DNA sequence: AGGTTAAGCGCG
DNA sequence: AAAGCGCGCTTAACCT
């Protein structure tokens, strides 16, 4: 088994070097403009928070914020940090925002501040003056699961979830006469869960090419697929993601804002409908305990010494890792194989295209206009056929003038 | 002054 | 927050 990984990891070294050298073209001007706008907005928010709080303080200071919220304003302490201090984390402030004005304003400030300090301020400074591009470093031997990591700058956490965040992504552009092509594996970890668990119901869902969250919702909540409400689909999506991470009723309840009993009921129903998945979860824990490690489809191992720990919290954490690592790790193996195959094709085909980024389940290319169609077709084919599992892999390809448009 | 940790949050 | 997995970066707080 080990040699399977060597066949992937060793050629990948040169692919990664090439991707790093290619670099991503980023418009420093666009980002700098956004920094100015964000600065003005943050200034307004700061003043408004100060007036709500009845005092001036440093919004970036956790300590001062704790004093203002919990001592001066007397808001209830819902959770504490591991260090025993009252927490001001996002999830806590979202809770508090239902009953008070201040937490919401703090959250807006925090969100925008993060975008400015990490992205719009910093990325322009990291543009290489010769290439006009940002050249990240990809690390092949950092993560526990076999994923790559990216640093200086990290291009695997560029914003996308908010409108302001997407504006940052819009600064990742294609050169003159070129396009950005982004190719994403669709639901790859869930598909791998279907492969590993051999659950008939889940395999069939992917075979039929249907919306898997909708299918889960219809199974768990006992409706027809067409009759699934938006809320039920959202719950099913949370269940599906939660399963990949080894989440239990407590966490699902928190995620969905329902009681623990209701969450437990959802999980019970799920395992009833997808018995193969239930077995797989149990087997993962057992295998980890017996062998001391778990492995991906291609034999990448993760040793879990704490799987037999007396300390329940640590043991349970190891159990969650035992469940998650084979899925996350197999997905990582798959995209690495795809990257090697895609680069081999790029090199011999002479299309005017470069692989410029990898973001866990996504590959990003910069492609000359005339070659966009050919590259899109070929990359989709190579990614979907990188490996042969019991479940189909599906890749979605998007094209645009910038990274945001390509999604 | 400079390094490390804690808290928080961006992404898959 | 985490009884939800994997990362890296920023600021403040803490320490030598």
Coordinates of C-alpha atoms in Angstrom, one line a residue, chain A residues 106-375:
Chain A
X106 CA -19.1 44.1 17.4
X107 CA -19.6 41.2 15.1
X108 CA -19.9 43.4 12.1
X109 CA -16.7 45.3 13.1
X110 CA -14.9 42.0 13.7
X111 CA -15.8 40.6 10.3
X112 CA -14.8 43.6 8.3
X113 CA -11.7 44.1 10.4
X114 CA -10.5 40.5 9.7
X115 CA -11.0 41.1 6.0
X116 CA -9.0 44.3 6.0
X117 CA -6.1 43.3 8.2
X118 CA -5.6 39.8 6.8
X119 CA -6.5 40.3 3.1
X120 CA -7.0 43.8 1.6
X121 CA -4.1 45.3 3.6
X122 CA -1.7 42.4 3.4
X123 CA -2.1 40.8 0.0
X124 CA -0.9 43.8 -2.0
X125 CA 2.3 43.8 0.0
X126 CA 2.9 40.1 -1.0
X127 CA 2.7 40.7 -4.7
X128 CA 6.0 39.8 -6.3
X129 CA 7.4 42.9 -8.1
X130 CA 8.8 40.8 -11.0
X131 CA 5.8 38.6 -11.7
X132 CA 3.0 40.8 -10.4
X133 CA 1.7 37.7 -8.7
X134 CA 1.4 36.2 -5.3
X135 CA 3.4 33.0 -4.9
X136 CA 2.2 30.9 -2.0
X137 CA 4.1 28.0 -0.5
X138 CA 2.3 24.6 -0.5
X139 CA 3.4 22.2 2.1
X140 CA 3.2 18.5 1.4
X141 CA 4.0 17.1 4.9
X142 CA 2.3 19.3 7.4
X143 CA -1.3 18.1 8.0
X144 CA -2.3 15.0 9.9
X145 CA -4.7 13.9 7.2
X146 CA -2.6 14.3 4.0
X147 CA -4.0 17.6 2.8
X148 CA -1.7 20.3 1.6
X149 CA -1.4 23.5 3.5
X150 CA -0.6 26.9 2.1
X151 CA 1.3 29.8 3.6
X152 CA 2.9 33.2 2.9
X153 CA 0.3 34.0 1.9
X154 CA -2.3 31.3 2.7
X155 CA -4.4 31.1 -0.5
X156 CA -6.6 28.4 0.9
X157 CA -8.6 30.7 3.1
X158 CA -9.4 33.6 0.7
X159 CA -12.9 34.8 1.6
X160 CA -16.0 33.7 -0.3
X161 CA -18.9 33.5 2.2
X162 CA -19.9 37.1 2.4
X163 CA -20.4 39.8 -0.3
X164 CA -17.5 41.9 1.0
X165 CA -15.5 38.7 1.1
X166 CA -16.3 37.9 -2.5
X167 CA -15.0 41.3 -3.5
X168 CA -11.6 40.2 -2.3
X169 CA -11.9 37.1 -4.5
X170 CA -12.7 39.3 -7.4
X171 CA -9.1 40.8 -7.1
X172 CA -7.8 37.3 -8.2
X173 CA -7.8 37.9 -11.9
X174 CA -6.7 36.4 -15.2
X175 CA -4.1 38.0 -17.4
X176 CA -4.9 39.8 -20.7
X177 CA -6.7 37.4 -23.1
X178 CA -7.1 34.8 -20.4
X179 CA -9.7 33.4 -18.1
X180 CA -9.8 31.9 -14.6
X181 CA -11.1 28.3 -14.6
X182 CA -12.1 26.8 -11.3
X183 CA -12.8 23.0 -11.0
X184 CA -14.4 21.7 -7.8
X185 CA -15.1 18.2 -6.6
X186 CA -18.8 18.1 -5.6
X187 CA -19.4 16.7 -2.1
X188 CA -16.3 14.6 -2.3
X189 CA -16.0 13.7 1.3
X190 CA -19.7 12.6 1.5
X191 CA -19.1 10.5 -1.7
X192 CA -16.0 8.9 -0.1
X193 CA -18.2 8.2 3.0
X194 CA -20.5 6.3 0.6
X195 CA -17.6 4.4 -0.8
X196 CA -16.1 3.5 2.6
X197 CA -19.3 2.6 4.2
X198 CA -20.7 0.8 1.1
X199 CA -24.1 2.0 2.3
X200 CA -26.5 1.1 -0.5
X201 CA -28.9 3.9 0.0
X202 CA -26.2 6.6 -0.1
X203 CA -24.4 5.0 -3.1
X204 CA -27.7 4.9 -4.9
X205 CA -28.3 8.6 -4.2
X206 CA -25.0 9.5 -5.7
X207 CA -25.5 7.1 -8.7
X208 CA -28.8 8.8 -9.5
X209 CA -27.1 12.2 -9.4
X210 CA -29.6 13.7 -7.1
X211 CA -29.2 16.5 -4.5
X212 CA -27.8 14.5 -1.6
X213 CA -29.0 16.9 1.1
X214 CA -32.5 16.8 -0.3
X215 CA -32.3 13.0 -0.4
X216 CA -31.2 12.8 3.2
X217 CA -33.9 15.2 4.3
X218 CA -36.6 13.1 2.6
X219 CA -35.3 10.0 4.3
X220 CA -34.9 11.5 7.8
X221 CA -38.0 13.6 7.8
X222 CA -40.2 11.1 5.8
X223 CA -41.3 13.3 3.0
X224 CA -41.0 13.0 -0.8
X225 CA -37.8 14.6 -2.2
X226 CA -40.0 17.3 -3.9
X227 CA -41.8 18.0 -0.6
X228 CA -38.6 18.8 1.3
X229 CA -38.7 22.3 2.9
X230 CA -35.8 24.6 2.9
X231 CA -35.5 24.2 6.6
X232 CA -35.4 20.4 6.4
X233 CA -32.8 20.5 3.7
X234 CA -30.7 22.8 5.8
X235 CA -31.0 20.4 8.7
X236 CA -30.1 17.5 6.5
X237 CA -27.0 19.3 5.3
X238 CA -25.9 20.0 8.9
X239 CA -26.4 16.3 9.6
X240 CA -24.4 15.2 6.6
X241 CA -21.5 17.5 7.4
X242 CA -21.7 16.7 11.1
X243 CA -21.4 13.0 10.3
X244 CA -18.2 13.5 8.5
X245 CA -16.8 15.2 11.6
X246 CA -18.0 12.7 14.0
X247 CA -20.5 15.1 15.6
X248 CA -23.0 13.9 18.2
X249 CA -26.5 15.0 19.3
X250 CA -25.0 17.8 21.5
X251 CA -23.2 19.5 18.7
X252 CA -26.0 19.0 16.2
X253 CA -28.5 20.5 18.6
X254 CA -26.3 23.6 18.9
X255 CA -25.8 23.8 15.2
X256 CA -29.5 23.6 14.4
X257 CA -30.8 25.4 17.5
X258 CA -33.0 22.5 18.5
X259 CA -33.2 20.5 21.7
X260 CA -30.7 17.7 22.3
X261 CA -33.5 15.2 22.2
X262 CA -34.7 16.4 18.8
X263 CA -31.1 16.3 17.5
X264 CA -30.7 12.7 18.8
X265 CA -33.9 11.7 17.1
X266 CA -32.6 13.1 13.8
X267 CA -29.4 11.1 14.2
X268 CA -31.3 7.9 15.1
X269 CA -33.5 8.3 12.1
X270 CA -30.4 8.9 9.9
X271 CA -28.7 5.7 11.1
X272 CA -31.9 3.8 10.6
X273 CA -32.1 4.9 7.0
X274 CA -28.4 4.6 6.3
X275 CA -27.3 1.5 8.3
X276 CA -24.1 1.1 6.4
X277 CA -23.0 4.5 7.6
X278 CA -23.7 3.6 11.2
X279 CA -21.7 0.5 10.8
X280 CA -18.8 2.3 9.2
X281 CA -18.7 4.9 12.1
X282 CA -18.5 2.0 14.6
X283 CA -15.9 0.1 12.6
X284 CA -13.7 3.2 12.3
X285 CA -13.5 3.4 16.1
X286 CA -12.9 -0.3 16.4
X287 CA -10.2 -0.4 13.8
X288 CA -8.4 2.5 15.4
X289 CA -8.5 0.8 18.8
X290 CA -7.3 -2.5 17.5
X291 CA -4.5 -1.3 15.2
X292 CA -3.7 2.1 16.7
X293 CA -4.2 3.8 13.4
X294 CA -6.7 4.5 10.6
X295 CA -5.9 4.7 6.9
X296 CA -7.2 6.2 3.7
X297 CA -8.3 4.1 0.7
X298 CA -4.8 4.4 -0.6
X299 CA -3.0 3.4 2.6
X300 CA -2.1 6.7 4.2
X301 CA -2.0 6.1 7.9
X302 CA -2.8 8.3 10.8
X303 CA -1.7 6.9 14.2
X304 CA -4.1 7.7 17.1
X305 CA -2.3 7.0 20.4
X306 CA -5.1 8.6 22.4
X307 CA -7.7 6.2 21.1
X308 CA -7.4 4.1 24.3
X309 CA -6.8 7.0 26.6
X310 CA -8.5 6.9 30.1
X311 CA -9.2 10.6 29.8
X312 CA -12.7 10.4 28.1
X313 CA -12.5 13.8 26.4
X314 CA -9.2 12.9 24.7
X315 CA -10.4 9.5 23.8
X316 CA -13.5 10.8 22.2
X317 CA -11.5 13.4 20.3
X318 CA -9.4 10.6 18.9
X319 CA -12.6 8.7 18.0
X320 CA -13.9 11.7 16.0
X321 CA -10.5 11.9 14.2
X322 CA -10.7 8.2 13.5
X323 CA -14.0 8.8 11.7
X324 CA -13.0 12.0 9.9
X325 CA -9.4 11.2 8.8
X326 CA -10.1 8.4 6.3
X327 CA -12.6 10.6 4.5
X328 CA -10.7 13.9 4.6
X329 CA -7.5 12.0 3.8
X330 CA -8.9 10.0 0.9
X331 CA -10.2 13.2 -0.6
X332 CA -6.7 14.6 -0.3
X333 CA -5.2 11.6 -1.9
X334 CA -7.7 11.9 -4.8
X335 CA -6.9 15.5 -5.6
X336 CA -3.2 14.9 -5.4
X337 CA -3.5 12.1 -8.0
X338 CA -5.6 14.4 -10.1
X339 CA -3.0 17.2 -9.9
X340 CA -0.2 15.0 -11.1
X341 CA -2.3 13.7 -14.0
X342 CA -3.6 17.2 -14.9
X343 CA -0.1 18.6 -14.9
X344 CA 1.2 15.7 -17.0
X345 CA -1.5 16.5 -19.6
X346 CA -0.8 20.3 -19.5
X347 CA 2.8 19.7 -20.2
X348 CA 2.3 17.4 -23.2
X349 CA -0.8 19.0 -24.6
X350 CA 0.7 22.5 -25.2
X351 CA -2.5 24.3 -24.2
X352 CA -1.8 27.8 -23.0
X353 CA -2.8 27.1 -19.4
X354 CA -1.3 27.0 -15.9
X355 CA -2.4 25.4 -12.7
X356 CA -2.2 28.3 -10.2
X357 CA -3.9 27.1 -7.0
X358 CA -5.2 24.1 -5.0
X359 CA -7.8 24.6 -2.3
X360 CA -8.5 21.1 -0.9
X361 CA -11.2 20.1 -3.3
X362 CA -10.7 22.7 -6.0
X363 CA -8.1 23.3 -8.7
X364 CA -7.7 26.8 -10.2
X365 CA -6.3 27.5 -13.7
X366 CA -5.4 30.5 -15.7
X367 CA -6.1 29.8 -19.3
X368 CA -5.8 31.6 -22.7
X369 CA -9.2 32.3 -24.1
X370 CA -9.0 30.0 -27.1
X371 CA -8.1 27.0 -24.9
X372 CA -10.7 27.5 -22.2
X373 CA -13.2 25.0 -23.6
X374 CA -10.6 22.3 -24.2
X375 CA -9.1 22.7 -20.8

